[in-house]
Coordinates of C-alpha atoms and ligand atoms in Angstrom, one line a residue:
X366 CA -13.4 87.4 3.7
X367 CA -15.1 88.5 0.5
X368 CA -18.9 87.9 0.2
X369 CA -20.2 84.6 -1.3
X370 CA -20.4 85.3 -5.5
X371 CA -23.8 85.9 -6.6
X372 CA -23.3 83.5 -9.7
X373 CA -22.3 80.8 -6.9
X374 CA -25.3 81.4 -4.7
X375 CA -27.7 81.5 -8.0
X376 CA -30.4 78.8 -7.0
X377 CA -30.8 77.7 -11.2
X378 CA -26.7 77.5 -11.4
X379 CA -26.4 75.4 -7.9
X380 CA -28.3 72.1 -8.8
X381 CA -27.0 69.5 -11.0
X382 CA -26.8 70.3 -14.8
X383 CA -29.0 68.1 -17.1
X384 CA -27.0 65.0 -18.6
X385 CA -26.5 65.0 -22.4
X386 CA -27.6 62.5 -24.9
X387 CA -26.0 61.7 -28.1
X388 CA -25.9 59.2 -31.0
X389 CA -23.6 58.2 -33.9
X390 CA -24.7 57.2 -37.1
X391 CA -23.0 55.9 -39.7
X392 CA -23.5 57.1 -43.4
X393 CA -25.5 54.5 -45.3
X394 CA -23.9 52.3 -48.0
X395 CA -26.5 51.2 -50.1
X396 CA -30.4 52.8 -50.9
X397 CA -31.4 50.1 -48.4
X398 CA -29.5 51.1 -46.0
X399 CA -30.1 55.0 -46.5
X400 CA -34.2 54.4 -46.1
X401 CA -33.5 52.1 -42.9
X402 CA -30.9 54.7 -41.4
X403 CA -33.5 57.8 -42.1
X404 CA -36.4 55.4 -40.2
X405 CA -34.0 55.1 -37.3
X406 CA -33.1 59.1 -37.9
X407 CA -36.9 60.1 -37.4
X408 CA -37.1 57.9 -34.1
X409 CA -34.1 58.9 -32.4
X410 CA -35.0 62.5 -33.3
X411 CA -38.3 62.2 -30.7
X412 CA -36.1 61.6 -28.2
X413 CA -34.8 65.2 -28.5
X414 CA -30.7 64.4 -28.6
X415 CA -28.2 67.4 -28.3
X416 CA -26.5 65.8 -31.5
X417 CA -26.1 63.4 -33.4
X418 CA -22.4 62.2 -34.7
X419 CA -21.5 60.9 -38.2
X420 CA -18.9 58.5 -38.2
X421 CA -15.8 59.2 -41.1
X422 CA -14.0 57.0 -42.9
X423 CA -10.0 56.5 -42.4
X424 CA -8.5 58.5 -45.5
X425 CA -11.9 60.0 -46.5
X426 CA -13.0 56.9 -47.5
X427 CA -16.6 57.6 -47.4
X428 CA -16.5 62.1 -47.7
X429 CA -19.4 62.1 -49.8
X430 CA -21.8 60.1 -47.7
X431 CA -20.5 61.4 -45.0
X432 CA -21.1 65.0 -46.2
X433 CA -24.3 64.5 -47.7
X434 CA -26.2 62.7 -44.3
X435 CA -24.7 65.8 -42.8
X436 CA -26.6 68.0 -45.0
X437 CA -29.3 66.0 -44.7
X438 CA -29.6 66.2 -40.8
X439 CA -29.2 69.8 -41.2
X440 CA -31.9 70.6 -43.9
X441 CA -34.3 68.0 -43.0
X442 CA -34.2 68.1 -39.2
X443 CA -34.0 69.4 -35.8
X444 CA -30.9 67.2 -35.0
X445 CA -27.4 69.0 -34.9
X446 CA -24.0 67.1 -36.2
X447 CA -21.5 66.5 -35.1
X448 CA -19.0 65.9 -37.8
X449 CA -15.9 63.0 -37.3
X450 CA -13.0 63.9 -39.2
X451 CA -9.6 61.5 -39.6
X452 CA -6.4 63.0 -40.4
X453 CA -4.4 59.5 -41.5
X454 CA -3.5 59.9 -44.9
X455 CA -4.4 63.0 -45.6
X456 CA -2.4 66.7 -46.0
X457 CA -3.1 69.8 -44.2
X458 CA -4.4 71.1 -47.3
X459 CA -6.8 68.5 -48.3
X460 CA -8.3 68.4 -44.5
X461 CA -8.7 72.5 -44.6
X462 CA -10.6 72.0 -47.8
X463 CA -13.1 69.4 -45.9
X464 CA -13.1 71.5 -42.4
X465 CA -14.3 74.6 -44.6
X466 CA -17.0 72.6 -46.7
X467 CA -18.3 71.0 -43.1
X468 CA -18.7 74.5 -42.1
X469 CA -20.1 75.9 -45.2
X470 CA -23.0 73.5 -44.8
X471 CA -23.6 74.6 -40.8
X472 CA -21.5 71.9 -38.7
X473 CA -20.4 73.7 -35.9
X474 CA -18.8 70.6 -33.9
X475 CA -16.3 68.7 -35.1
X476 CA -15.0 65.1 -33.5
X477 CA -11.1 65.2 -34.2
X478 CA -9.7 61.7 -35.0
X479 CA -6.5 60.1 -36.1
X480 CA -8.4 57.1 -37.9
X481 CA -7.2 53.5 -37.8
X482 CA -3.5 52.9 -39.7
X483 CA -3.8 51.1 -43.2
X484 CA -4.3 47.5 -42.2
X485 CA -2.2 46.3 -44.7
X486 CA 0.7 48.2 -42.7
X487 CA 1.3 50.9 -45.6
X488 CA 2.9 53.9 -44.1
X489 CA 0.4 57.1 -44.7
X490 CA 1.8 59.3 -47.3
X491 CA 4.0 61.8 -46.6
X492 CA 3.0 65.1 -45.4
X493 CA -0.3 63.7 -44.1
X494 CA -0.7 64.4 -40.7
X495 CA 0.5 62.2 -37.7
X496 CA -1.8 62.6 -35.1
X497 CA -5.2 64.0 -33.8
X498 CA -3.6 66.5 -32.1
X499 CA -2.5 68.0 -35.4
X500 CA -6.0 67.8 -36.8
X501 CA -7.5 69.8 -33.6
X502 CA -4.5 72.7 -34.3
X503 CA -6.0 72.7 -38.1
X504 CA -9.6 72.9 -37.1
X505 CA -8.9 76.4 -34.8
X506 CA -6.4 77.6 -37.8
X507 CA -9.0 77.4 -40.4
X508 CA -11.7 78.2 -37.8
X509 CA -9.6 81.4 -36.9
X510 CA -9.4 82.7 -40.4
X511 CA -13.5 82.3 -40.3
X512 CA -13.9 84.2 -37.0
X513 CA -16.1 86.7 -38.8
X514 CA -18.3 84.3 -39.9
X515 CA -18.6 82.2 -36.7
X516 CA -19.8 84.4 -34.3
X517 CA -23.1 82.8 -33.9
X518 CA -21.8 79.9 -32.7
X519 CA -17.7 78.9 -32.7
X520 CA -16.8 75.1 -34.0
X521 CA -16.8 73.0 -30.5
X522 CA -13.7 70.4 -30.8
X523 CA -14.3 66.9 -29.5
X524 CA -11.4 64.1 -29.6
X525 CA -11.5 60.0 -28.7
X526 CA -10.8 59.1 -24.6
X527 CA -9.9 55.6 -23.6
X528 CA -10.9 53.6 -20.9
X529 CA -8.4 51.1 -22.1
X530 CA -5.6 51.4 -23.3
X531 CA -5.1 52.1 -27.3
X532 CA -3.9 49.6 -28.8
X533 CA -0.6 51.8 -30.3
X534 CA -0.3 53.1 -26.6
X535 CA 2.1 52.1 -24.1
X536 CA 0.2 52.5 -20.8
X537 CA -3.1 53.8 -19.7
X538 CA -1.3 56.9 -18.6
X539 CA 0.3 57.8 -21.9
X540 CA -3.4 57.7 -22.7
X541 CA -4.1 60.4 -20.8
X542 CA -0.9 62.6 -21.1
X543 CA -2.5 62.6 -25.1
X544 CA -5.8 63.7 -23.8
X545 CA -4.1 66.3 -22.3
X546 CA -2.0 67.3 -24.6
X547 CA -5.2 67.5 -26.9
X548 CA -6.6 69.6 -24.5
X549 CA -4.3 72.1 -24.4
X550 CA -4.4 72.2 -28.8
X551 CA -8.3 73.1 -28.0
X552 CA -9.8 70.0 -27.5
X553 CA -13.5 71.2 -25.7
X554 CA -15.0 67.4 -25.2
X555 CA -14.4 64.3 -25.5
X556 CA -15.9 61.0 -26.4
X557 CA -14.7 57.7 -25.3
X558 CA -14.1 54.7 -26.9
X559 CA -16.4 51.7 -25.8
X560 CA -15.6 49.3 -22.9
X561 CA -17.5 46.5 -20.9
X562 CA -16.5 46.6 -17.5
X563 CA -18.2 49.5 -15.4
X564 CA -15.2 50.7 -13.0
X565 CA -13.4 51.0 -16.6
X566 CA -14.7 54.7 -17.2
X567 CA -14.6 55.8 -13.6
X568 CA -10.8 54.9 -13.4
X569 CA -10.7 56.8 -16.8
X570 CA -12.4 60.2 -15.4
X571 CA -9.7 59.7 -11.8
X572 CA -6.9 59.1 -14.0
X573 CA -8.1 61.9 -16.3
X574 CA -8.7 65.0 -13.3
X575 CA -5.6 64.1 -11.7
X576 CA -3.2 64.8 -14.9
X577 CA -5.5 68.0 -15.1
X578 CA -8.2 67.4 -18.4
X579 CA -11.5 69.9 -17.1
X580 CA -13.2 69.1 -20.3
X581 CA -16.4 66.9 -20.2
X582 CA -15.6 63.1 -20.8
X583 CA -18.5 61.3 -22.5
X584 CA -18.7 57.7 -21.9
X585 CA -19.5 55.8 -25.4
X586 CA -21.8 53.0 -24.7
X587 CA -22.9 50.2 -27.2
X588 CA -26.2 48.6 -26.7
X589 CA -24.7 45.2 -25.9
X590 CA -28.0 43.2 -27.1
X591 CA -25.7 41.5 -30.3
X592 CA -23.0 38.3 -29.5
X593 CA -22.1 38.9 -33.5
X594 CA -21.4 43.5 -33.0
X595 CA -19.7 43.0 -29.8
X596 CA -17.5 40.6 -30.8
X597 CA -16.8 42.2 -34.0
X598 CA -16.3 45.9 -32.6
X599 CA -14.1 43.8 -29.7
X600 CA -11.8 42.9 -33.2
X601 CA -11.4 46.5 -34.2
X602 CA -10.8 48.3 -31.3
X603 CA -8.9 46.0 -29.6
X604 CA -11.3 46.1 -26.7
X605 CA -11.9 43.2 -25.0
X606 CA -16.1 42.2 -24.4
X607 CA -16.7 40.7 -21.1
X608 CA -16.7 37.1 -21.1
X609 CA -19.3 37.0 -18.3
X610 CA -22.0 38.7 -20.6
X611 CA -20.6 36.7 -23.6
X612 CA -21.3 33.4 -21.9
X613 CA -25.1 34.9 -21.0
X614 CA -25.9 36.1 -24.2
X615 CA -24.7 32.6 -26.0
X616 CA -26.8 30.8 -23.5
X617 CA -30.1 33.0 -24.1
X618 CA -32.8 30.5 -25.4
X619 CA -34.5 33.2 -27.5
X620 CA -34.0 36.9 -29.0
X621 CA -36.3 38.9 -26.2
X622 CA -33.9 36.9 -23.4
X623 CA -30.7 38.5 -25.3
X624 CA -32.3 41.5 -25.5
X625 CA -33.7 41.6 -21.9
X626 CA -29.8 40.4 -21.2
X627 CA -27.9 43.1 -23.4
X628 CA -30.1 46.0 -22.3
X629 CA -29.8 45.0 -18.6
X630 CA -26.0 45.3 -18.9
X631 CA -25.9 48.5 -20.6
X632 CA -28.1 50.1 -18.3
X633 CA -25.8 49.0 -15.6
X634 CA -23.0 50.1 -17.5
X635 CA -24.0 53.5 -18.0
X636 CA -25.7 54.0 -14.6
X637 CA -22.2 53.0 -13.4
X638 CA -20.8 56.2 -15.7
X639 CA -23.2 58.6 -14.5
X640 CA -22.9 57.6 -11.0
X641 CA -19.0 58.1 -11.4
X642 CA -20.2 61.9 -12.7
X643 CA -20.8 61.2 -16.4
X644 CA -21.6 64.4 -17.8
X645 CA -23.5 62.8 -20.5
X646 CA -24.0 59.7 -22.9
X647 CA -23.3 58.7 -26.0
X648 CA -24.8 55.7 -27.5
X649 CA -23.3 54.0 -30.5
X650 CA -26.5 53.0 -32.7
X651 CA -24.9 51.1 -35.7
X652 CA -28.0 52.7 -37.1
X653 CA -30.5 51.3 -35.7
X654 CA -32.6 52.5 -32.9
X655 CA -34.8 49.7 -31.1
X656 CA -31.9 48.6 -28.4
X657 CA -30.6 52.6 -27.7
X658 CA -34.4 53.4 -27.2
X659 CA -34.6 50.4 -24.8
X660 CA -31.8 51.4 -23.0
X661 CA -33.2 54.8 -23.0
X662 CA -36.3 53.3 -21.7
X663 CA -34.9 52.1 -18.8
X664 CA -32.7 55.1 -17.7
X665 CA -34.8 58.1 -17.2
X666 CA -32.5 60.7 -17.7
X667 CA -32.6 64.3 -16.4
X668 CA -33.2 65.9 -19.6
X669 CA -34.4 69.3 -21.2
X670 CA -37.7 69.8 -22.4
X671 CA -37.6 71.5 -25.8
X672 CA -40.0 73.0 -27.8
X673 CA -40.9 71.5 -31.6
X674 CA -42.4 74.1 -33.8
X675 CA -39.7 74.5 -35.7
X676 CA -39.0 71.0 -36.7
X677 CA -42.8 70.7 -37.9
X678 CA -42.5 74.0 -39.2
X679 CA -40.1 72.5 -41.6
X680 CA -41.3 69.4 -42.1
X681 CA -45.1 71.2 -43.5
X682 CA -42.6 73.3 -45.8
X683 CA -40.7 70.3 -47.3
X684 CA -44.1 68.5 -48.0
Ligands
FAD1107 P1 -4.5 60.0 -31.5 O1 -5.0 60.8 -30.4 O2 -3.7 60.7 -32.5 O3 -3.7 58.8 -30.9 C1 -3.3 57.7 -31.8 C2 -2.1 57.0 -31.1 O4 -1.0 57.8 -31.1 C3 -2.3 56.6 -29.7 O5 -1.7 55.4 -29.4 C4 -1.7 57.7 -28.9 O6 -1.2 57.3 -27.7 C5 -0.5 58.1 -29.8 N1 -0.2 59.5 -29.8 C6 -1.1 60.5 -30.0 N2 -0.5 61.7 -29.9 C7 0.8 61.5 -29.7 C8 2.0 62.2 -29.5 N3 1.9 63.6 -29.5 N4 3.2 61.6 -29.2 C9 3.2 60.3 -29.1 N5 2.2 59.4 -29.3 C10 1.0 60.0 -29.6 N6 -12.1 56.0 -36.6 C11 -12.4 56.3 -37.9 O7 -11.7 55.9 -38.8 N7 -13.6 57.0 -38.2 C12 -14.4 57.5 -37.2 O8 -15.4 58.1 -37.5 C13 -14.1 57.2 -35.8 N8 -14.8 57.6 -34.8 C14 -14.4 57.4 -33.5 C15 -15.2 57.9 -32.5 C16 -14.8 57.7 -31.1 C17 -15.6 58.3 -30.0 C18 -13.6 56.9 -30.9 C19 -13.2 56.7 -29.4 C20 -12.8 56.4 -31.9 C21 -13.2 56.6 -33.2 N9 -12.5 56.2 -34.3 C22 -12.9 56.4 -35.6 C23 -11.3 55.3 -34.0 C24 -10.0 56.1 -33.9 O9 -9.7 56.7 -35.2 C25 -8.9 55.2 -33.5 O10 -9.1 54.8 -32.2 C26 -7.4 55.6 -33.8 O11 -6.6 54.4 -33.7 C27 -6.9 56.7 -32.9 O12 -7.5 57.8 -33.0 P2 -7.2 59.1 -32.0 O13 -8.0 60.2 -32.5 O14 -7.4 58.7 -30.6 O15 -5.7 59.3 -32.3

C-alpha cells in the first residue's frame, strides 16, 4: 500500500473550501437607471464578491451597454466580470469579434448562453449558431489563438444548469446529457437557472454526478421579496413560483412583512443548496441590492477575508 499523499494529508487542503458569492447585474437602460445600478455596484462591492455577472441581450441586443458596464467594473472597481454572451442569431464571425473585444478590455470569464428564440417565432438567421455548446467550442478557438496573451489568467467558461426542466427540453435528463455534453466542449462552471422549491437543486447536483459533470454547479437564487418579479421571471423562464409563498406574500399586510416573508424563503432556499453541497451562490440582484444584502445578512457565509488597498488605491487616483 502506497503512503497517504502529502497533498491529501495537507491540514489547509483537508477542511471545507470557502463558498463563493456572486451577483448579476444587468446593464442600465436609461441615466436613471445607470446612477441607481452604480449605487447598488458600490454596495455589493463591500461585500467582497468573487464576480460580478453582466447579463447579455439575445442577438446582441444591448452589446454596447453591455460592454461598457464591463469596462466600467474593470476600471472603476475591485469587482471581476463575468461576461454573458448569446449565440442566437449571431455567426461565428460576429461572436469571435465580441469574444476578442471582451478580452481586450480584461474579462477573463465568460458565461456561454444560447439566449431565448425570437418570440415572434422567426427562425435565427442562417449560419448563426444553434446551441451553447457551439458558443463554448468558439470561446476556446479564439481563446487558443490568444494563448500567448492569456497566460496570466486563461478565460474560465461558465454555461446555464436547470433544476427544471427547459422549456425546449424533453426531460430533466436530456438536461443533463447537455450539461454534459457542455462539459466535455470546456464548460469549467456552471450557473443555474432559478427555482422555488428547495429539493429542486439537490435533485439537480444527484442527477448531475451520476451522468458524470465534476464541474461546480452554482445555484441561482432570486431574493423572492417581490409578488410582481417572481411572477414575471416565472413568465420567462417557464419556471413555475411556489404557490405557497405566492399566497403569503399576497396576504402580507405591509412591505417589511413581504420582506421579512421573501428573505425568510430565500434563506431557506439557499441554506437548502448549500446543505445539498452548494459550492457557491449566485444571487440575481435585478440591480438592486437591499433584499441580496438581507439575505446575505442572514446567511453568514464562510468567506475570504481580502485585503482593500488597491480598490482605494484607485479610487484616490480617479478623484
Ligand atoms: P443550450 O444549452 O444551447 O440549450 C437550449 C435548448 O437546446 C435546451 O432545450 C437544450 O436541451 C437543447 N440542446 C442544447 N444542446 C443540444 C444538442 N446538442 N442537441 C439537442 N438539443 C440540445 N438569456 C439571455 O438572453 N441573456 C442572458 O444574459 C442570460 N443569462 C442567463 C444566465 C443564467 C444563469 C441562465 C440559467 C440563463 C440565462 N439566460 C440568458 C437564458 C438562456 O439564454 C435560456 O435559458 C435559453 O433558452 C437557453 O440557453 P442555454 O445556454 O441553456 O442553451
Amino acid at each position: 500500500m502506497s503512503p497517504p499523499s502529502l497533498i491529501d494529508t495537507h491540514p489547509n487542503l483537508a477542511g471545507t473550501a470557502p463558498v463563493a458569492l456572486s451577483y448579476e447585474l444587468f446593464p442600465p437602460r436609461s441615466p436613471a437607471a445607470a446612477e441607481s445600478l452604480w449605487r447598488t455596484i458600490g454596495e455589493l462591492e463591500a461585500t467582497d464578491p468573487d464576480y460580478v455577472s453582466v447579463t447579455y441581450g439575445a442577438s446582441g441586443s444591448n452589446r454596447n451597454t453591455a460592454v461598457e458596464l464591463i469596462n466600467r467594473l474593470v476600471q472603476e472597481t475591485t469587482l471581476r466580470p463575468l461576461a454573458h454572451l448569446t449565440c442566437v442569431g449571431n455567426s461565428p464571425e460576429e461572436l469571435a469579434e465580441i469574444i476578442g473585444e471582451l478580452l481586450d478590455v480584461g474579462v477573463r470569464g465568460i458565461l456561454a448562453l444560447r439566449g431565448d428564440q425570437p418570440k415572434d417565432g422567426g427562425v435565427p438567421p442562417e449560419g448563426s449558431l444553434r446551441y451553447a455548446q457551439d458558443l463554448i467550442e468558439l470561446i476556446r478557438r479564439v481563446e487558443q489563438r490568444r494563448s500567448a496573451l492569456l497566460c496570466a489568467g486563461k478565460v474560465a467558461v461558465g454555461v446555464a444548469a436547470y433544476p427544471t426542466r427547459h422549456p425546449e427540453s424533453p426531460s430533466v435528463a436530456h438536461d443533463v446529457e447537455v450539461l454534459l455534453a457542455k462539459q466535455r466542449s470546456g464548460a469549467d462552471f456552471a450557473i443555474t437557472q432559478v427555482f422555488f422549491h428547495t429539493e429542486q437543486y439537490a435533485d439537480l447536483l444527484t442527477r448531475a454526478r451520476r451522468a458524470g459533470v465534476t464541474i461546480p454547479i452554482i445555484p441561482g437564487v432570486m431574493p423572492l421579496t417581490s409578488i410582481r418579479r417572481v411572477t414575471r421571471l416565472g413568465e420567462l423562464t417557464g419556471v413555475e413560483p411556489d404557490p405557497a409563498l405566492m399566497e403569503r406574500l399576497a396576504a402580507a399586510d405591509s412591505d417589511t412583512e413581504r420582506t421579512r416573508i421573501g428573505v425568510s424563503a430565500t434563506v431557506d432556499l439557499a441554506n437548502a443548496a448549500l446543505d445539498a453541497g452548494a459550492p457557491g451562490l449566485h444571487l440575481y440582484t435585478f440591480n438592486e441590492h437591499t433584499a441580496a444584502l438581507d439575505v446575505l445578512d442572514k446567511l453568514a457565509l464562510p468567506r475570504p477575508r481580502r485585503n482593500h488597498q488597491r480598490s482605494a488605491g484607485r479610487r484616490q487616483l480617479a478623484s
